[in-house]
């Protein structure tokens, strides 16, 4: 099914339909709230497609809001990459980019309101003591000795916190809720802590920073968000989300709904782990084509349409599950099969010399860019006496199943002629380096009149006119389906996840842009590397093979 067909349906859209039908809401307003502490990954794409997709289909709005309350871990580089990735995926946020830090003044005001209502207090217990007092899932917590401070004392201490009079970790502001709640998040959660850190948006204005649970619900309410969609691990936090909004003076009452996060086999999705891969140079940056990041997938040759289609196929539910990598791969394969122009590249070259073809002559042949789409046109492919073919496409002898070039037999050169292998030359290790053959000039675009039939078709590149190129062949980054569960996930990295080979491409690829994917016939889907490919030093990344080779291995 194509991407443009039929809106998805899922439990969240059903809730929205109901809210619109009942008049609970007249419009829909969602948000995508990344923390700028890493690059976006394919899991975020699920959330982006959900939030922006809903806004689009219901003629509503979707904000991009940076949830930036952890200044030490955040960086403007991440802010910029996230904006780029959202746009590249085909979405545009409504209005300005929002930052939770835009609301620091108002958040501070709401904290003061809670103190004034006797619903928040300044805590002197150390972080360890707070943990100890919190109790466990089976045992209730204990009240802090500082829980019953007067409103005046709390206001004074909170002001001192804000003025930088306390060291980090000395004090914090906590909500006064219920130390015996079955929901741990409701046991007097911390609302504000002291951090003497420079913030990428607010500079050195603040030395107290609000916690996620306090910030998120208020930011949603300030922005008029109607449906606040997050992943299942925040299910319990919904109590706190509602508690905060119920206890401060604010108009809007957004509702939080949770869906299951995307897990993909053979990769990791935690930003902490992804950032470790980058900082320890286990990959070549956040956009390494083996990374599950949006920028990595893009550099690998994934298209926005393929990623959106993937998010549509996996759907949105409350069930936790892990998706096979092959589901993602089949989305890009389907897209490129339909849309990528064909071209020829030889990745493991040996020379084929056509002895009855005139020396020094170059014949210009035509080749269609797509077998099923004449509207994609044709290109010129130069043919010459010496051409490159894949080493694996020639054998001195072979059985009937081998439908390529064999000594004494004929094969068709793709888009060109029949050739017959006559003899070959080998190097000192016995590897074939050159095959000598003859061609039949009567076989361009037609079979011979005498009814001879070539057994197969092989691709090739002119040795005179072809351009040499580097090919980066990627495999899964990890050797185990769930690397995140390993004691040392870095130890499960696949040492063969990147193989670099050199070969040749037809000259039409000289100006290949990184945005354009190609099917290199019989070899897979490739795109020029956006960073390293230059007109005089081409580099191609293999996006995905023509078939799911893993499925074949697993079935054996
Ligand atoms: P991490 O836990 O690795 O730091 P995160 O979930 O905290 O990741 P955020 O930047 O806070 O990352 O995420 C922004 C939004 O994307 C959130 O609404 C979050 O629920 C959603 N999201 C993150 N990872 C996934 C995933 N794997 N599947 C679906 N949604 C996700
Ligand atoms: Mg987060």
mmCIF file of C-alpha atoms in Angstrom, residues 187-366:
data_model
loop_
_atom_site.group_PDB
_atom_site.id
_atom_site.type_symbol
_atom_site.label_atom_id
_atom_site.label_comp_id
_atom_site.label_asym_id
_atom_site.label_seq_id
_atom_site.Cartn_x
_atom_site.Cartn_y
_atom_site.Cartn_z
ATOM 1 C CA UNK A 187 6.008 10.288 47.224
ATOM 2 C CA UNK A 188 6.904 13.954 47.511
ATOM 3 C CA UNK A 189 8.680 14.247 44.149
ATOM 4 C CA UNK A 190 11.463 16.764 43.698
ATOM 5 C CA UNK A 191 10.311 19.832 41.739
ATOM 6 C CA UNK A 192 13.457 21.973 41.671
ATOM 7 C CA UNK A 193 17.140 21.390 42.222
ATOM 8 C CA UNK A 194 20.212 23.584 42.381
ATOM 9 C CA UNK A 195 22.576 23.472 39.403
ATOM 10 C CA UNK A 196 25.253 26.022 38.758
ATOM 11 C CA UNK A 197 25.319 25.336 35.059
ATOM 12 C CA UNK A 198 25.310 27.499 31.961
ATOM 13 C CA UNK A 199 22.144 26.913 29.930
ATOM 14 C CA UNK A 200 22.161 26.998 26.110
ATOM 15 C CA UNK A 201 19.060 29.228 26.059
ATOM 16 C CA UNK A 202 18.986 31.121 29.379
ATOM 17 C CA UNK A 203 22.710 31.492 29.961
ATOM 18 C CA UNK A 204 23.582 32.059 33.635
ATOM 19 C CA UNK A 205 20.225 33.518 34.638
ATOM 20 C CA UNK A 206 19.202 30.493 36.702
ATOM 21 C CA UNK A 207 20.908 28.291 39.232
ATOM 22 C CA UNK A 208 17.744 26.339 40.048
ATOM 23 C CA UNK A 209 16.242 24.098 37.384
ATOM 24 C CA UNK A 210 12.767 22.506 37.380
ATOM 25 C CA UNK A 211 12.387 18.738 37.075
ATOM 26 C CA UNK A 212 10.810 17.050 34.053
ATOM 27 C CA UNK A 213 7.530 16.081 35.728
ATOM 28 C CA UNK A 214 6.879 19.605 36.961
ATOM 29 C CA UNK A 215 7.942 21.228 33.705
ATOM 30 C CA UNK A 216 6.275 19.022 31.171
ATOM 31 C CA UNK A 217 2.653 19.311 32.250
ATOM 32 C CA UNK A 218 2.890 23.061 32.763
ATOM 33 C CA UNK A 219 4.585 23.568 29.389
ATOM 34 C CA UNK A 220 1.780 21.550 27.777
ATOM 35 C CA UNK A 221 -0.844 23.680 29.518
ATOM 36 C CA UNK A 222 0.861 26.975 28.622
ATOM 37 C CA UNK A 223 0.959 25.963 24.963
ATOM 38 C CA UNK A 224 -2.677 24.807 24.937
ATOM 39 C CA UNK A 225 -1.797 21.207 24.141
ATOM 40 C CA UNK A 226 -4.925 19.046 24.068
ATOM 41 C CA UNK A 227 -3.433 15.550 23.830
ATOM 42 C CA UNK A 228 0.006 15.015 25.330
ATOM 43 C CA UNK A 229 1.359 11.790 23.878
ATOM 44 C CA UNK A 230 4.272 10.004 25.487
ATOM 45 C CA UNK A 231 5.698 6.534 25.920
ATOM 46 C CA UNK A 232 4.496 3.921 28.403
ATOM 47 C CA UNK A 233 7.218 4.423 31.004
ATOM 48 C CA UNK A 234 5.447 7.672 31.931
ATOM 49 C CA UNK A 235 2.209 5.895 32.811
ATOM 50 C CA UNK A 236 2.652 6.384 36.575
ATOM 51 C CA UNK A 237 3.862 9.943 36.064
ATOM 52 C CA UNK A 238 0.405 10.780 34.721
ATOM 53 C CA UNK A 239 -0.752 11.024 38.375
ATOM 54 C CA UNK A 240 1.817 13.698 39.015
ATOM 55 C CA UNK A 241 1.053 15.401 35.703
ATOM 56 C CA UNK A 242 -2.576 15.774 36.748
ATOM 57 C CA UNK A 243 -1.733 16.653 40.367
ATOM 58 C CA UNK A 244 0.436 19.609 39.364
ATOM 59 C CA UNK A 245 -2.139 21.015 36.942
ATOM 60 C CA UNK A 246 -4.963 20.485 39.456
ATOM 61 C CA UNK A 247 -3.113 22.445 42.111
ATOM 62 C CA UNK A 248 -1.927 25.535 40.262
ATOM 63 C CA UNK A 249 -3.915 28.338 38.692
ATOM 64 C CA UNK A 250 -3.873 27.536 35.002
ATOM 65 C CA UNK A 251 -6.640 27.386 32.425
ATOM 66 C CA UNK A 252 -5.863 24.542 30.114
ATOM 67 C CA UNK A 253 -6.144 20.892 31.176
ATOM 68 C CA UNK A 254 -4.223 18.780 28.689
ATOM 69 C CA UNK A 255 -4.500 14.995 29.002
ATOM 70 C CA UNK A 256 -1.606 12.609 28.793
ATOM 71 C CA UNK A 257 -1.875 9.346 26.847
ATOM 72 C CA UNK A 258 0.806 6.701 26.643
ATOM 73 C CA UNK A 259 1.813 4.391 23.803
ATOM 74 C CA UNK A 260 4.526 1.755 23.559
ATOM 75 C CA UNK A 261 7.981 2.785 22.441
ATOM 76 C CA UNK A 262 9.597 1.413 19.351
ATOM 77 C CA UNK A 263 12.277 -1.215 19.939
ATOM 78 C CA UNK A 264 14.255 -2.516 16.983
ATOM 79 C CA UNK A 265 16.306 -5.691 16.868
ATOM 80 C CA UNK A 266 20.094 -5.546 16.454
ATOM 81 C CA UNK A 267 20.356 -1.942 17.569
ATOM 82 C CA UNK A 268 20.138 0.289 20.623
ATOM 83 C CA UNK A 269 17.851 3.248 21.032
ATOM 84 C CA UNK A 270 18.874 4.734 24.346
ATOM 85 C CA UNK A 271 20.472 8.114 23.826
ATOM 86 C CA UNK A 272 22.966 7.341 26.564
ATOM 87 C CA UNK A 273 24.174 4.292 24.645
ATOM 88 C CA UNK A 274 24.105 6.040 21.281
ATOM 89 C CA UNK A 275 26.136 8.875 22.696
ATOM 90 C CA UNK A 276 28.626 6.370 24.148
ATOM 91 C CA UNK A 277 29.067 4.860 20.671
ATOM 92 C CA UNK A 278 29.922 8.330 19.403
ATOM 93 C CA UNK A 279 32.135 9.511 22.258
ATOM 94 C CA UNK A 280 34.148 6.278 22.341
ATOM 95 C CA UNK A 281 34.578 6.379 18.560
ATOM 96 C CA UNK A 282 32.918 3.005 18.136
ATOM 97 C CA UNK A 283 31.130 4.568 15.160
ATOM 98 C CA UNK A 284 31.992 7.584 13.020
ATOM 99 C CA UNK A 285 29.681 10.151 14.597
ATOM 100 C CA UNK A 286 25.944 10.452 15.170
ATOM 101 C CA UNK A 287 25.286 10.224 11.447
ATOM 102 C CA UNK A 288 27.313 7.068 10.887
ATOM 103 C CA UNK A 289 25.186 5.102 8.394
ATOM 104 C CA UNK A 290 25.055 2.153 10.825
ATOM 105 C CA UNK A 291 23.399 4.247 13.532
ATOM 106 C CA UNK A 292 19.614 4.083 14.051
ATOM 107 C CA UNK A 293 19.584 7.890 14.112
ATOM 108 C CA UNK A 294 17.550 9.817 11.570
ATOM 109 C CA UNK A 295 20.744 11.439 10.312
ATOM 110 C CA UNK A 296 22.456 8.029 10.077
ATOM 111 C CA UNK A 297 19.551 6.513 8.161
ATOM 112 C CA UNK A 298 19.498 9.538 5.890
ATOM 113 C CA UNK A 299 23.207 9.230 5.163
ATOM 114 C CA UNK A 300 22.695 5.519 4.563
ATOM 115 C CA UNK A 301 20.161 6.340 1.842
ATOM 116 C CA UNK A 302 16.822 5.969 3.626
ATOM 117 C CA UNK A 303 14.149 8.309 2.321
ATOM 118 C CA UNK A 304 11.710 10.274 4.485
ATOM 119 C CA UNK A 305 8.854 8.422 2.763
ATOM 120 C CA UNK A 306 10.336 5.046 3.704
ATOM 121 C CA UNK A 307 10.654 6.050 7.364
ATOM 122 C CA UNK A 308 7.109 7.443 7.445
ATOM 123 C CA UNK A 309 5.828 4.263 5.840
ATOM 124 C CA UNK A 310 7.659 2.202 8.459
ATOM 125 C CA UNK A 311 6.049 4.205 11.271
ATOM 126 C CA UNK A 312 2.696 3.625 9.648
ATOM 127 C CA UNK A 313 3.223 -0.110 9.272
ATOM 128 C CA UNK A 314 4.269 -0.636 12.922
ATOM 129 C CA UNK A 315 1.248 1.289 14.166
ATOM 130 C CA UNK A 316 0.605 2.743 17.617
ATOM 131 C CA UNK A 317 -0.496 0.502 20.479
ATOM 132 C CA UNK A 318 0.053 -0.054 24.170
ATOM 133 C CA UNK A 319 1.793 -3.415 23.657
ATOM 134 C CA UNK A 320 5.530 -3.530 24.154
ATOM 135 C CA UNK A 321 7.273 -5.346 21.354
ATOM 136 C CA UNK A 322 10.442 -5.475 19.322
ATOM 137 C CA UNK A 323 10.357 -4.993 15.582
ATOM 138 C CA UNK A 324 12.620 -6.920 13.245
ATOM 139 C CA UNK A 325 15.204 -4.905 11.343
ATOM 140 C CA UNK A 326 13.893 -6.489 8.154
ATOM 141 C CA UNK A 327 10.611 -4.538 8.566
ATOM 142 C CA UNK A 328 12.501 -1.281 8.376
ATOM 143 C CA UNK A 329 14.634 -2.531 5.503
ATOM 144 C CA UNK A 330 11.673 -3.670 3.476
ATOM 145 C CA UNK A 331 10.168 -0.171 3.646
ATOM 146 C CA UNK A 332 13.209 1.436 2.064
ATOM 147 C CA UNK A 333 13.585 -1.413 -0.413
ATOM 148 C CA UNK A 334 9.968 -0.998 -1.551
ATOM 149 C CA UNK A 335 10.402 2.741 -1.941
ATOM 150 C CA UNK A 336 13.685 2.517 -3.847
ATOM 151 C CA UNK A 337 12.483 -0.351 -6.001
ATOM 152 C CA UNK A 338 9.711 1.951 -7.224
ATOM 153 C CA UNK A 339 11.628 5.181 -7.391
ATOM 154 C CA UNK A 340 15.377 4.711 -7.665
ATOM 155 C CA UNK A 341 16.932 4.976 -11.111
ATOM 156 C CA UNK A 342 18.935 1.954 -12.194
ATOM 157 C CA UNK A 343 22.644 2.122 -12.884
ATOM 158 C CA UNK A 344 25.593 -0.240 -13.169
ATOM 159 C CA UNK A 345 28.479 -0.592 -10.751
ATOM 160 C CA UNK A 346 31.091 -3.307 -10.361
ATOM 161 C CA UNK A 347 32.215 -3.799 -6.762
ATOM 162 C CA UNK A 348 34.759 -6.611 -7.150
ATOM 163 C CA UNK A 349 36.166 -6.050 -10.622
ATOM 164 C CA UNK A 350 37.943 -8.320 -13.064
ATOM 165 C CA UNK A 351 38.714 -7.266 -16.616
ATOM 166 C CA UNK A 352 36.805 -8.550 -19.637
ATOM 167 C CA UNK A 353 38.548 -7.942 -22.974
ATOM 168 C CA UNK A 354 36.325 -8.160 -26.038
ATOM 169 C CA UNK A 355 38.851 -9.128 -28.668
ATOM 170 C CA UNK A 356 36.698 -8.539 -31.739
ATOM 171 C CA UNK A 357 35.694 -5.017 -30.625
ATOM 172 C CA UNK A 358 37.829 -2.237 -32.153
ATOM 173 C CA UNK A 359 40.575 -0.863 -29.909
ATOM 174 C CA UNK A 360 40.140 2.738 -28.783
ATOM 175 C CA UNK A 361 36.506 2.923 -29.860
ATOM 176 C CA UNK A 362 33.700 3.850 -27.483
ATOM 177 C CA UNK A 363 30.142 3.017 -28.484
ATOM 178 C CA UNK A 364 27.356 4.923 -26.767
ATOM 179 C CA UNK A 365 24.507 2.632 -25.774
ATOM 180 C CA UNK A 366 21.169 3.599 -24.262
#
